[in-house]
mmCIF file of C-alpha atoms in Angstrom:
data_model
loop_
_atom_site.group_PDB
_atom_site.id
_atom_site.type_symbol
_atom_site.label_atom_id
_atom_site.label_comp_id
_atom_site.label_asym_id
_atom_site.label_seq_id
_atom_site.Cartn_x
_atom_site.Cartn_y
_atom_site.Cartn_z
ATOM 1 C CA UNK A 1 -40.948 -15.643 83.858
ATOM 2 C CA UNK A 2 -43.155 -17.039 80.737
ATOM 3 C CA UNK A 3 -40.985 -17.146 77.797
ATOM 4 C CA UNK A 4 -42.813 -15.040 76.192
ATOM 5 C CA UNK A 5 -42.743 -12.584 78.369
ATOM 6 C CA UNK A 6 -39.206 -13.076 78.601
ATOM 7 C CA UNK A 7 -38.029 -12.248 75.168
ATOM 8 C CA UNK A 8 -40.178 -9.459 75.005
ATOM 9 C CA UNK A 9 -38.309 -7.915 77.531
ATOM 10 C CA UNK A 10 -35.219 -9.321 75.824
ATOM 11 C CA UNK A 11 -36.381 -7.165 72.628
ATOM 12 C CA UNK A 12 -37.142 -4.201 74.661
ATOM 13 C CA UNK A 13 -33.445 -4.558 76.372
ATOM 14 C CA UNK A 14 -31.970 -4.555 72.718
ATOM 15 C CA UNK A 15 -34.058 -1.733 71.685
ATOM 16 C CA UNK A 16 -32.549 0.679 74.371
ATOM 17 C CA UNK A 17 -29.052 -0.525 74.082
ATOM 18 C CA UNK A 18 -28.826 -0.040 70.230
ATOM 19 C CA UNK A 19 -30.125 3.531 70.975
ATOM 20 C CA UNK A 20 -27.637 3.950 73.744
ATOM 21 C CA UNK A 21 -24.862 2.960 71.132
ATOM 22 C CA UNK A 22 -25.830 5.540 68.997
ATOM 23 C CA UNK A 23 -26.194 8.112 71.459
ATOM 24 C CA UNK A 24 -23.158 7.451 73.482
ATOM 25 C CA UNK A 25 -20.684 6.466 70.562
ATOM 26 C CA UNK A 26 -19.524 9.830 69.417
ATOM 27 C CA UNK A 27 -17.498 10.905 72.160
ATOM 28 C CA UNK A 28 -14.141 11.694 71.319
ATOM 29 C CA UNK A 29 -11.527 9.643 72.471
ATOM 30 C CA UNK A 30 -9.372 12.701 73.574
ATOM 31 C CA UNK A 31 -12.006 13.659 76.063
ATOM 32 C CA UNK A 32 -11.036 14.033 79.689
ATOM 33 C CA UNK A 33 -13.004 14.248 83.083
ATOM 34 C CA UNK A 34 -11.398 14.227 86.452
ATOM 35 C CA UNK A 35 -11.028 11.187 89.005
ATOM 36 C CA UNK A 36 -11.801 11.418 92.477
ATOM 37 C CA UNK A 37 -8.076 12.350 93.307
ATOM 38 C CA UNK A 38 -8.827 15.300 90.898
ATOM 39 C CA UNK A 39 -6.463 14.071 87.689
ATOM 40 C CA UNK A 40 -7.717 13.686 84.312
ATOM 41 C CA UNK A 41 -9.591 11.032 83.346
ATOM 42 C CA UNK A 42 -9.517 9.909 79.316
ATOM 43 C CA UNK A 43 -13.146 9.480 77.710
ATOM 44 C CA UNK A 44 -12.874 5.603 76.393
ATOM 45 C CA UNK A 45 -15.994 4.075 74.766
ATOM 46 C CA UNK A 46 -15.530 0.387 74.926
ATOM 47 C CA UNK A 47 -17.759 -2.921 73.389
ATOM 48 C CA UNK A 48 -18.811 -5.557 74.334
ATOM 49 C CA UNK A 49 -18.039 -8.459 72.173
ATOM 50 C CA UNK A 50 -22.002 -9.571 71.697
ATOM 51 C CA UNK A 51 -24.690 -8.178 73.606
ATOM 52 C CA UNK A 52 -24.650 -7.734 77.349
ATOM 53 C CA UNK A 53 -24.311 -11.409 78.520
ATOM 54 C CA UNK A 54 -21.999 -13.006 81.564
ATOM 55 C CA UNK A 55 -19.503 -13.717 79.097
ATOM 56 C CA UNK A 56 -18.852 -9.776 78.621
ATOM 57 C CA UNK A 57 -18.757 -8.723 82.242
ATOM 58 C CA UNK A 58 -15.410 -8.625 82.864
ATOM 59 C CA UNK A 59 -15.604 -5.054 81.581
ATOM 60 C CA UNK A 60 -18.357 -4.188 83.845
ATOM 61 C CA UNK A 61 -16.292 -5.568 87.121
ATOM 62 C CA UNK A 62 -13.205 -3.495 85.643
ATOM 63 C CA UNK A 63 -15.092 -0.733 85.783
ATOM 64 C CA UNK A 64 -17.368 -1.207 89.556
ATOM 65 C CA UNK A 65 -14.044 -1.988 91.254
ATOM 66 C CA UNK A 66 -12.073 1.037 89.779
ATOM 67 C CA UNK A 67 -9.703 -0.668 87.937
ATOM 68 C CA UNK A 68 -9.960 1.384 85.186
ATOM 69 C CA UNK A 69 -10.050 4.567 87.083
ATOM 70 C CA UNK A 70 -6.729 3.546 88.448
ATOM 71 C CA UNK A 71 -5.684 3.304 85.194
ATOM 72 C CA UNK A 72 -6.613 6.632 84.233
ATOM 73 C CA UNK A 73 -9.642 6.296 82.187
ATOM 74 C CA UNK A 74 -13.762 6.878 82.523
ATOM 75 C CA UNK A 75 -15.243 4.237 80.623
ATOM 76 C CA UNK A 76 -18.690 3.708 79.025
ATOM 77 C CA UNK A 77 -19.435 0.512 78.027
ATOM 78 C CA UNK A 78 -21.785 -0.638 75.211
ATOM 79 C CA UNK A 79 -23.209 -3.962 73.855
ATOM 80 C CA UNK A 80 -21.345 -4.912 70.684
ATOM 81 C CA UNK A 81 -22.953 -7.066 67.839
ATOM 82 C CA UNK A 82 -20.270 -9.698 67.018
ATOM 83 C CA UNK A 83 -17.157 -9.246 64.973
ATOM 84 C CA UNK A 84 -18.606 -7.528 62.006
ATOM 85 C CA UNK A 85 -19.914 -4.597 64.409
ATOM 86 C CA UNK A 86 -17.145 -3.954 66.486
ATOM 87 C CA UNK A 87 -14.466 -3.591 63.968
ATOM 88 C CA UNK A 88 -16.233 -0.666 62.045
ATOM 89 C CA UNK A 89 -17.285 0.973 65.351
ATOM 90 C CA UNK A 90 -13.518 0.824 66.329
ATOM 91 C CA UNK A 91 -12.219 1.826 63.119
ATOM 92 C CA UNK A 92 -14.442 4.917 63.111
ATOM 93 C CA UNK A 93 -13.694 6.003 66.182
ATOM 94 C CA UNK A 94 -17.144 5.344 67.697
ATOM 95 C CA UNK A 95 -15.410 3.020 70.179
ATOM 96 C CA UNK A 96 -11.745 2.784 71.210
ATOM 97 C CA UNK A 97 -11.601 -0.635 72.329
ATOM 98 C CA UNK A 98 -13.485 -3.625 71.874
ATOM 99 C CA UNK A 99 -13.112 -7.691 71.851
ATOM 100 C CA UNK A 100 -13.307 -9.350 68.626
ATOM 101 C CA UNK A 101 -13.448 -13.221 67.613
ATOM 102 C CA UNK A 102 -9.491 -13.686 65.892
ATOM 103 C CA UNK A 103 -10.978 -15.875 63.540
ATOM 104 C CA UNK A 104 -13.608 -13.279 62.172
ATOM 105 C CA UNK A 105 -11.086 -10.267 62.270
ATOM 106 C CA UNK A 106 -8.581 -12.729 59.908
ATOM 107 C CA UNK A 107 -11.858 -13.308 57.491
ATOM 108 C CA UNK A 108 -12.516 -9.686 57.767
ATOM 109 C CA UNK A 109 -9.028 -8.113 57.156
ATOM 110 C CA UNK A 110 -7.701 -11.086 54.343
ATOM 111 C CA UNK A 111 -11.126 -11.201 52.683
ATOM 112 C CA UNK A 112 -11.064 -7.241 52.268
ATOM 113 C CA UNK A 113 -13.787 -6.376 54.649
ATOM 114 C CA UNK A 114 -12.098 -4.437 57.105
ATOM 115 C CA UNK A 115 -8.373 -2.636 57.893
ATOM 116 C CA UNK A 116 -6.661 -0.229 60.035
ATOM 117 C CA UNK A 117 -7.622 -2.171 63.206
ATOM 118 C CA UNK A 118 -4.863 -4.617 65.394
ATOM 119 C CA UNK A 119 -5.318 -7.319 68.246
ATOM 120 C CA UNK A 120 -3.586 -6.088 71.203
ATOM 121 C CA UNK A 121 -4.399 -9.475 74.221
ATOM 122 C CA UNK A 122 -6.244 -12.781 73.704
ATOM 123 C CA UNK A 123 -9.057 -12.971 75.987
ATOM 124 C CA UNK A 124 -9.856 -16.030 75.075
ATOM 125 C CA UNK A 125 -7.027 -19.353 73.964
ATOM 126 C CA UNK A 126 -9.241 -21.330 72.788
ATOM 127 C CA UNK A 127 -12.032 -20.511 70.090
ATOM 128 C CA UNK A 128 -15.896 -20.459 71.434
ATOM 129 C CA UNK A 129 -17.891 -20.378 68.875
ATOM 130 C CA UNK A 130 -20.668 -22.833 68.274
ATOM 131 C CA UNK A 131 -24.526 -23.871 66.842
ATOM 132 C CA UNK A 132 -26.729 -23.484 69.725
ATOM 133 C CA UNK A 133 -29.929 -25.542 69.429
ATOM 134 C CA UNK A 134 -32.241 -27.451 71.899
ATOM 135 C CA UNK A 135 -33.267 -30.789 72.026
ATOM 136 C CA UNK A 136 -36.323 -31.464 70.049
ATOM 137 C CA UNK A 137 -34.869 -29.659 66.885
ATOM 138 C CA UNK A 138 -33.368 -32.910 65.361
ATOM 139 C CA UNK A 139 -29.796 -31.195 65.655
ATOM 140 C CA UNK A 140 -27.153 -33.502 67.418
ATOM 141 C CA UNK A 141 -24.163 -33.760 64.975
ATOM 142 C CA UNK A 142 -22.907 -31.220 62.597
ATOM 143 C CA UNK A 143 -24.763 -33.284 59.202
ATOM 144 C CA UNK A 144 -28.016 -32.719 60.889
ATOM 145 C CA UNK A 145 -27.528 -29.066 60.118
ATOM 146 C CA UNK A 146 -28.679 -29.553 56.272
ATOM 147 C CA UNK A 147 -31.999 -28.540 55.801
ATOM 148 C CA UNK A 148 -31.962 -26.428 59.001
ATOM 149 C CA UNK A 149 -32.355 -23.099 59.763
ATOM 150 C CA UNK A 150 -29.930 -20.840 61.535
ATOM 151 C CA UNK A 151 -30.078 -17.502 62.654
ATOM 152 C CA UNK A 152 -27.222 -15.008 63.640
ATOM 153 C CA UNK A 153 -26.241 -11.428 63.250
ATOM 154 C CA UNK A 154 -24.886 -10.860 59.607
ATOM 155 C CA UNK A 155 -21.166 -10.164 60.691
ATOM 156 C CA UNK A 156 -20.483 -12.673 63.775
ATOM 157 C CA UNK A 157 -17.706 -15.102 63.877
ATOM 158 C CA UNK A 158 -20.231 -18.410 63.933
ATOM 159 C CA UNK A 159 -21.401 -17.404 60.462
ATOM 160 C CA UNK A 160 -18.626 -16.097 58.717
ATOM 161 C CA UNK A 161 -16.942 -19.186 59.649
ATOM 162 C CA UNK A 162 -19.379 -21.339 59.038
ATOM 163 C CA UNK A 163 -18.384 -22.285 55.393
ATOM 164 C CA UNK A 164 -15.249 -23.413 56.495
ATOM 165 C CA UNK A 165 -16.575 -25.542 59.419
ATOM 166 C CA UNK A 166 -19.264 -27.290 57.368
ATOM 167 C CA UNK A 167 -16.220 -27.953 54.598
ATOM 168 C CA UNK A 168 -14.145 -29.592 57.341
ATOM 169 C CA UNK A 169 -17.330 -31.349 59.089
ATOM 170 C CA UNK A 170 -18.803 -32.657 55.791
ATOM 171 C CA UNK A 171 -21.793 -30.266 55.347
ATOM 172 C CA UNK A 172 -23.403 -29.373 52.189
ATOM 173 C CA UNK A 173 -23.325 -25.491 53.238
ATOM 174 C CA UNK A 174 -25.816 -24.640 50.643
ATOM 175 C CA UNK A 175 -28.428 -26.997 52.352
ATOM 176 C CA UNK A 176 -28.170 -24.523 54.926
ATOM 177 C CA UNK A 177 -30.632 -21.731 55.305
ATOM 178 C CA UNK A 178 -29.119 -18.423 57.491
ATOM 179 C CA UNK A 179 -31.456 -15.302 58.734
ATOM 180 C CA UNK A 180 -30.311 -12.399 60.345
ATOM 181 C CA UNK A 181 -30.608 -12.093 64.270
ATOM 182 C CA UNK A 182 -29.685 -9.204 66.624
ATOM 183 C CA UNK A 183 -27.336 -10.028 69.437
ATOM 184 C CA UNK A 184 -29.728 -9.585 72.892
ATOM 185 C CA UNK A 185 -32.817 -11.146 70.760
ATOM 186 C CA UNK A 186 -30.910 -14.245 68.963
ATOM 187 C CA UNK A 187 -32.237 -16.934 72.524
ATOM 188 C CA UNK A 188 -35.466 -15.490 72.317
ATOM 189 C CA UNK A 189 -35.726 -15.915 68.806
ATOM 190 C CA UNK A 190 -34.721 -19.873 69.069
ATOM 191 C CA UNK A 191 -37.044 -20.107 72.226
ATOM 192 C CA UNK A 192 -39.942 -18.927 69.939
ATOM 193 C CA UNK A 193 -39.374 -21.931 67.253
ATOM 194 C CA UNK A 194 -38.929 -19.700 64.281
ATOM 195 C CA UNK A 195 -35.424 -20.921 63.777
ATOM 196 C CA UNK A 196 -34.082 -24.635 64.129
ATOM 197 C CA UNK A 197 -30.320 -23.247 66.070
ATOM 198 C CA UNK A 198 -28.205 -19.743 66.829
ATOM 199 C CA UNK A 199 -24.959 -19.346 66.147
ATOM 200 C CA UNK A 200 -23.950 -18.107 70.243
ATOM 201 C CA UNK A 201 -20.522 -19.496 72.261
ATOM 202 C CA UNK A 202 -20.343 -22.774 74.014
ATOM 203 C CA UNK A 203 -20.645 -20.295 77.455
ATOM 204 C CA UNK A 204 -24.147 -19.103 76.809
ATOM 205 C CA UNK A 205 -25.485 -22.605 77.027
ATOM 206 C CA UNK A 206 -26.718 -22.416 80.597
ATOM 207 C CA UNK A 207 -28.267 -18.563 79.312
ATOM 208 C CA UNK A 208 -29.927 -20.765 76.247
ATOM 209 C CA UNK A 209 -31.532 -23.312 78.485
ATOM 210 C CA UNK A 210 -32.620 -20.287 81.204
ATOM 211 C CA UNK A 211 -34.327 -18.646 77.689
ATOM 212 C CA UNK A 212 -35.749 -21.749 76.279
ATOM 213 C CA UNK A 213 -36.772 -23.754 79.477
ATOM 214 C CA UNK A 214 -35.534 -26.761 77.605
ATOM 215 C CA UNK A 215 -32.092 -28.458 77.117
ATOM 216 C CA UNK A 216 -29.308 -26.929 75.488
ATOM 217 C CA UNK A 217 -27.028 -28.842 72.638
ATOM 218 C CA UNK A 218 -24.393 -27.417 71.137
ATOM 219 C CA UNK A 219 -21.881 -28.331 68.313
ATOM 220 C CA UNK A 220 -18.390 -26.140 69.380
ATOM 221 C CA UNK A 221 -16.590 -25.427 66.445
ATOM 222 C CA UNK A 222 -13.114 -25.972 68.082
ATOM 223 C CA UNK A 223 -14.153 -29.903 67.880
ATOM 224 C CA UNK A 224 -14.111 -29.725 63.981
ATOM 225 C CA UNK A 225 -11.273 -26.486 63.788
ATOM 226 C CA UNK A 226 -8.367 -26.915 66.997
ATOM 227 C CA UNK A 227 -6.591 -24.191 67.820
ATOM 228 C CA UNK A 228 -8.006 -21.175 66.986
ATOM 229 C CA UNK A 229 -8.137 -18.960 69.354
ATOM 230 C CA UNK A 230 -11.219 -17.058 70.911
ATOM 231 C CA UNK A 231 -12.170 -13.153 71.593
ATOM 232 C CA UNK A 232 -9.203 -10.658 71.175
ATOM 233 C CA UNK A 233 -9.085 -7.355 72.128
ATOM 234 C CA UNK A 234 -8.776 -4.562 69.563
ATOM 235 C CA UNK A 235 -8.412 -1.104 68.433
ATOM 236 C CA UNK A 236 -7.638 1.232 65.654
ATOM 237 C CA UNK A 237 -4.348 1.033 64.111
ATOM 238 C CA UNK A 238 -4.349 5.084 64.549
ATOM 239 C CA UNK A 239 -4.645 5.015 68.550
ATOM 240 C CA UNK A 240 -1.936 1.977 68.580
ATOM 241 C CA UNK A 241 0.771 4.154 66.433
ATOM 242 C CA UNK A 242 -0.022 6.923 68.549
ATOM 243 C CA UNK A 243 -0.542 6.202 71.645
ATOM 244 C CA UNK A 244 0.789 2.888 72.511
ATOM 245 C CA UNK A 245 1.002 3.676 76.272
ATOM 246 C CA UNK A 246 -2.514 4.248 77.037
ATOM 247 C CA UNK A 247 -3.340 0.699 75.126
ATOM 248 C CA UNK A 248 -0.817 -1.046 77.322
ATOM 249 C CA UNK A 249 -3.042 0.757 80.651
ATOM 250 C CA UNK A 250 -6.554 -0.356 79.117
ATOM 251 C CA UNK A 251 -5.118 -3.778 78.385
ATOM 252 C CA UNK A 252 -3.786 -4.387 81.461
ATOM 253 C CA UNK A 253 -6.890 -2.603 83.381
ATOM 254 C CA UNK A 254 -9.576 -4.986 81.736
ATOM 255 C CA UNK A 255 -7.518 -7.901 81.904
ATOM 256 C CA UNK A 256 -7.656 -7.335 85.791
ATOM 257 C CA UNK A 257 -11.828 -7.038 85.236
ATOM 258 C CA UNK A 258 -11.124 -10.438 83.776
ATOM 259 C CA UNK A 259 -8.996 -12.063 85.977
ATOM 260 C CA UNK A 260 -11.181 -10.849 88.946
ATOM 261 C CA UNK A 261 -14.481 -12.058 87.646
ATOM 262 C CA UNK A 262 -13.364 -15.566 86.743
ATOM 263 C CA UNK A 263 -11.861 -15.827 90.350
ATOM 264 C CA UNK A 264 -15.119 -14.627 91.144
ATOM 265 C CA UNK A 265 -17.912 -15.693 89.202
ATOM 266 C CA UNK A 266 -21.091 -14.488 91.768
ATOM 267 C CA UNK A 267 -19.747 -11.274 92.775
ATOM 268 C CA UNK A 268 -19.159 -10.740 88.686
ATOM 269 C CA UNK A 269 -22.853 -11.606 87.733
ATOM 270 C CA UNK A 270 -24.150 -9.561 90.510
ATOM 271 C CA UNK A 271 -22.548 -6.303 89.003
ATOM 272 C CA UNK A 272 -23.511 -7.329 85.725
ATOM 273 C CA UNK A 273 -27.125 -7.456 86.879
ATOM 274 C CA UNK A 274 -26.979 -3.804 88.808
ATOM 275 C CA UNK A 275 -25.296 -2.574 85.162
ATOM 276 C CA UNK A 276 -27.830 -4.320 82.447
ATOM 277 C CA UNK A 277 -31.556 -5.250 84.120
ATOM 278 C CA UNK A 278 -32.161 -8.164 81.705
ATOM 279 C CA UNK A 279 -29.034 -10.152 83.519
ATOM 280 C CA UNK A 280 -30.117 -13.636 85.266
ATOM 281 C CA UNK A 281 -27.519 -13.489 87.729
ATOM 282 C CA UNK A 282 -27.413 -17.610 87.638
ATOM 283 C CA UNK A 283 -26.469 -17.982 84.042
ATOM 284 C CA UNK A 284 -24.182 -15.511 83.887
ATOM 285 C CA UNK A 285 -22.257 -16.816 86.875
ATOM 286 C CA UNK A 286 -22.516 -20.125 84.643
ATOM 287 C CA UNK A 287 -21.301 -18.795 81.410
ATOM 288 C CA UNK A 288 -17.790 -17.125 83.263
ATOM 289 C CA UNK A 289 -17.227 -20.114 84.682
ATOM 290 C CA UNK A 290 -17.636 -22.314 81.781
ATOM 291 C CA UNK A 291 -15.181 -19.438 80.239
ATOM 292 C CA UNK A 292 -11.666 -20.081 82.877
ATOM 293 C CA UNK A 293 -11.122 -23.013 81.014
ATOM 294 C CA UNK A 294 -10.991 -20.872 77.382
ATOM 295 C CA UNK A 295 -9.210 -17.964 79.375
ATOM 296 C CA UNK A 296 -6.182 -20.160 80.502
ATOM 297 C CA UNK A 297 -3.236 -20.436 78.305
ATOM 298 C CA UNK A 298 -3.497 -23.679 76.259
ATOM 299 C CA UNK A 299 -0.634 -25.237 77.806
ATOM 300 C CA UNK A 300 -1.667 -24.862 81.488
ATOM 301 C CA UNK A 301 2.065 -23.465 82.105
ATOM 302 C CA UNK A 302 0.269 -20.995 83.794
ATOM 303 C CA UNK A 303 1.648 -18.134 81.460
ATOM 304 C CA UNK A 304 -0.375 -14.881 82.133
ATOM 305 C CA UNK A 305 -3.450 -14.189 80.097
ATOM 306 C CA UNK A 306 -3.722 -12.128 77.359
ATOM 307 C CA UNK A 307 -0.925 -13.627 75.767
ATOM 308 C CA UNK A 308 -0.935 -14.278 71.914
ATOM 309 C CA UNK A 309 1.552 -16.436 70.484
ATOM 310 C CA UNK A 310 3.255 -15.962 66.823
ATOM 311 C CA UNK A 311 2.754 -19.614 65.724
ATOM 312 C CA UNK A 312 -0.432 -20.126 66.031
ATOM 313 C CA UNK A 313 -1.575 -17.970 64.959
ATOM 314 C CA UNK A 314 0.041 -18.332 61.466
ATOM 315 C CA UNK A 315 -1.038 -22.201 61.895
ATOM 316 C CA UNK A 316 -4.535 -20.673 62.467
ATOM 317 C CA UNK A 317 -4.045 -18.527 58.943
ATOM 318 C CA UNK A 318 -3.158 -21.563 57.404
ATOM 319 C CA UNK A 319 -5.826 -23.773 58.568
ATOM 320 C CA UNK A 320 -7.964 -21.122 56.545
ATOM 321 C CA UNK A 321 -5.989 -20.763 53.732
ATOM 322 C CA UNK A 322 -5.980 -24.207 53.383
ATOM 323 C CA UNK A 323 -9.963 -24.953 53.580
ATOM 324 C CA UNK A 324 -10.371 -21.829 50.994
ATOM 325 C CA UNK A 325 -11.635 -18.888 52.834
ATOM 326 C CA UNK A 326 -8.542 -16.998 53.622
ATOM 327 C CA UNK A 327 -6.410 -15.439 50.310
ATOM 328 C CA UNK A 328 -2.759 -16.481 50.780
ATOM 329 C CA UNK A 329 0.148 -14.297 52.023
ATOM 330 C CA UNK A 330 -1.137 -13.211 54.864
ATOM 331 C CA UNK A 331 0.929 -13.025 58.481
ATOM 332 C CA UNK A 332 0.125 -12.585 61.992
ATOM 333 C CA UNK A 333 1.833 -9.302 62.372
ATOM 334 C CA UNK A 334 -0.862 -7.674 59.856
ATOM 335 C CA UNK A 335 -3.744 -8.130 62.631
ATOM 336 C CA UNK A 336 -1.674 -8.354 65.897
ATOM 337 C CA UNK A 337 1.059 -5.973 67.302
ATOM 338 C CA UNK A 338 2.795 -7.917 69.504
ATOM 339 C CA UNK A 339 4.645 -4.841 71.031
ATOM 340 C CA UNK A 340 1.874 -4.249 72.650
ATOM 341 C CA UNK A 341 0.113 -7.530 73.508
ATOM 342 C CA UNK A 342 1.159 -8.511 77.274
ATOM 343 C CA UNK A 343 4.117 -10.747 77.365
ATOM 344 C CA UNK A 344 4.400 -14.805 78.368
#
């Protein structure tokens, strides 16, 4: 397929998901349908954590292999837009679930921007977010970024941390020009040459270099900030209070999607494709795999996934607090509940 081509059928792709977001959104999430052994299914609208790439089809393979109807629930899944997009949709009650980057949700809920929202399971240890580029664009090390211009969507991870990555990697932040990007149409855009790099996750490089025809570099933020961790999942504050039991079902229902498709990467990308028509089967194979490695516990004790652990988190806080972008005071138990996130 021509690039051109290509991200025009990227564009169109985004087009009809962001109108399937609106229009499937508003469900309530006390509405019920009935399984095929005839009980009551609960109505669960769930996001994706950016678009509808590999990296997100866990929740697709949860759902195809009935893990989630074993768990009770009918879920409709919808492509998220990064951090800032989730947590509002989730807060509402447009959504009831969705995975967030742990570093954004921080920004968001110490900086003011967001509340009433708690991480329930890590899906990912280790962060994953990164400046995509390609070679050609005179980007190899995080300096080269002055002068440059970037494109993401206005709430993601990448560029609300940005300011404290080029702090830490010795980059004049102002020399650094941003634009606004939609999730599905952020390759495309970088393919076309309008923009010098993307902020994306060190897993969509083999989707970058299927977009762009040419290769990929990246510069992953966990090289300049360790220990962060990656994509948690969320919801409201309200549904965790409430109903803490149908939490601990989702949780452990998706983290079986995600367990499954990293143990089987092909299989995963081939439901993917049947779910969203824009999928290259190839890369999105690629991008879970590159993923286990963020998925495993840190330690390699082999501790289950999903796990979150107290202290680092608070060492994450601090590593914020300390390069100026995080207010003090704040704790890990004001953005996770760890009664409910699955135990080591």
């Amino acid at each position: 397929m021509r690039m051109i081509s290509f991200a025009r059928t990227v564009a169109a792709a985004a087009l009809t998901t962001a109108l399937a977001l609106v229009a499937g959104c508003g469900g309530s999430d006390s509405d019920t349908d009935a399984g095929e052994d005839g009980k009551a299914l609960k109505k669960v609208t769930y996001l994706t954590s950016f678009g509808s790439f590999g990296r997100d089809a866990y929740a697709w393979v949860a759902k195809d292999k009935g893990f989630f109807e074993e768990a009770g629930f009918d879920v409709r899944i919808r492509p998220g837009q990064g951090t800032g997009g989730v947590i509002p949709a989730v807060v509402s009650g447009q959504a009831q679930f969705g995975p967030i980057d742990l570093t954004g949700g921080l920004l968001h809920m110490g900086n003011g921007q967001s509340k009433d929202f708690v991480a329930v399971a890590a899906i990912q240890q280790r962060t994953m977010a990164a400046i995509a580029t390609t070679e050609g664009n005179g980007i190899a090390t995080p300096k080269d970024l002055e002068g440059k211009r970037l494109a993401d969507t206005p709430g993601s991870v990448v560029r609300n941390l940005f300011p404290t990555y080029a702090r830490l990697a010795g980059v004049d932040a102002d020399k650094v020009t941003w634009v606004n990007g939609e999730a599905q149409t952020l390759m495309g855009t970088l393919a076309g040459g309008s923009v010098d790099g993307i902020g994306q996750f060190v897993v969509g490089k083999p989707t970058v270099e299927a977009v762009t025809k040419k290769k990929a570099v990246l510069l992953p933020y966990s090289d300049v900030i360790p220990d962060l961790y990656g994509n948690v999942l969320i919801t409201s504050t309200k549904i965790a209070e409430q109903d803490p039991e149908m939490v601990r079902r989702f949780t452990a229902a998706l983290l079986k999607g995600l367990e499954y498709s990293l143990a089987h990467s092909k299989e995963a990308s081939e439901i993917l494709k049947r779910n969203v028509d824009t999928t290259n089967p190839t890369a999105a194979a690629a991008e879970l795999e590159s993923m286990a490695a963020y998925v495993a516990p840190k330690d390699g004790s082999g501790t289950a996934i999903g796990t979150l652990d107290s202290g680092r988190v608070a060492k994450s806080i601090k590593i914020l607090e300390e390069a100026g972008t995080l207010p003090k005071g704040m704790t890990p138990e004001q953005i996770i509940d760890f009664d409910l996130v699955p135990k080591a």
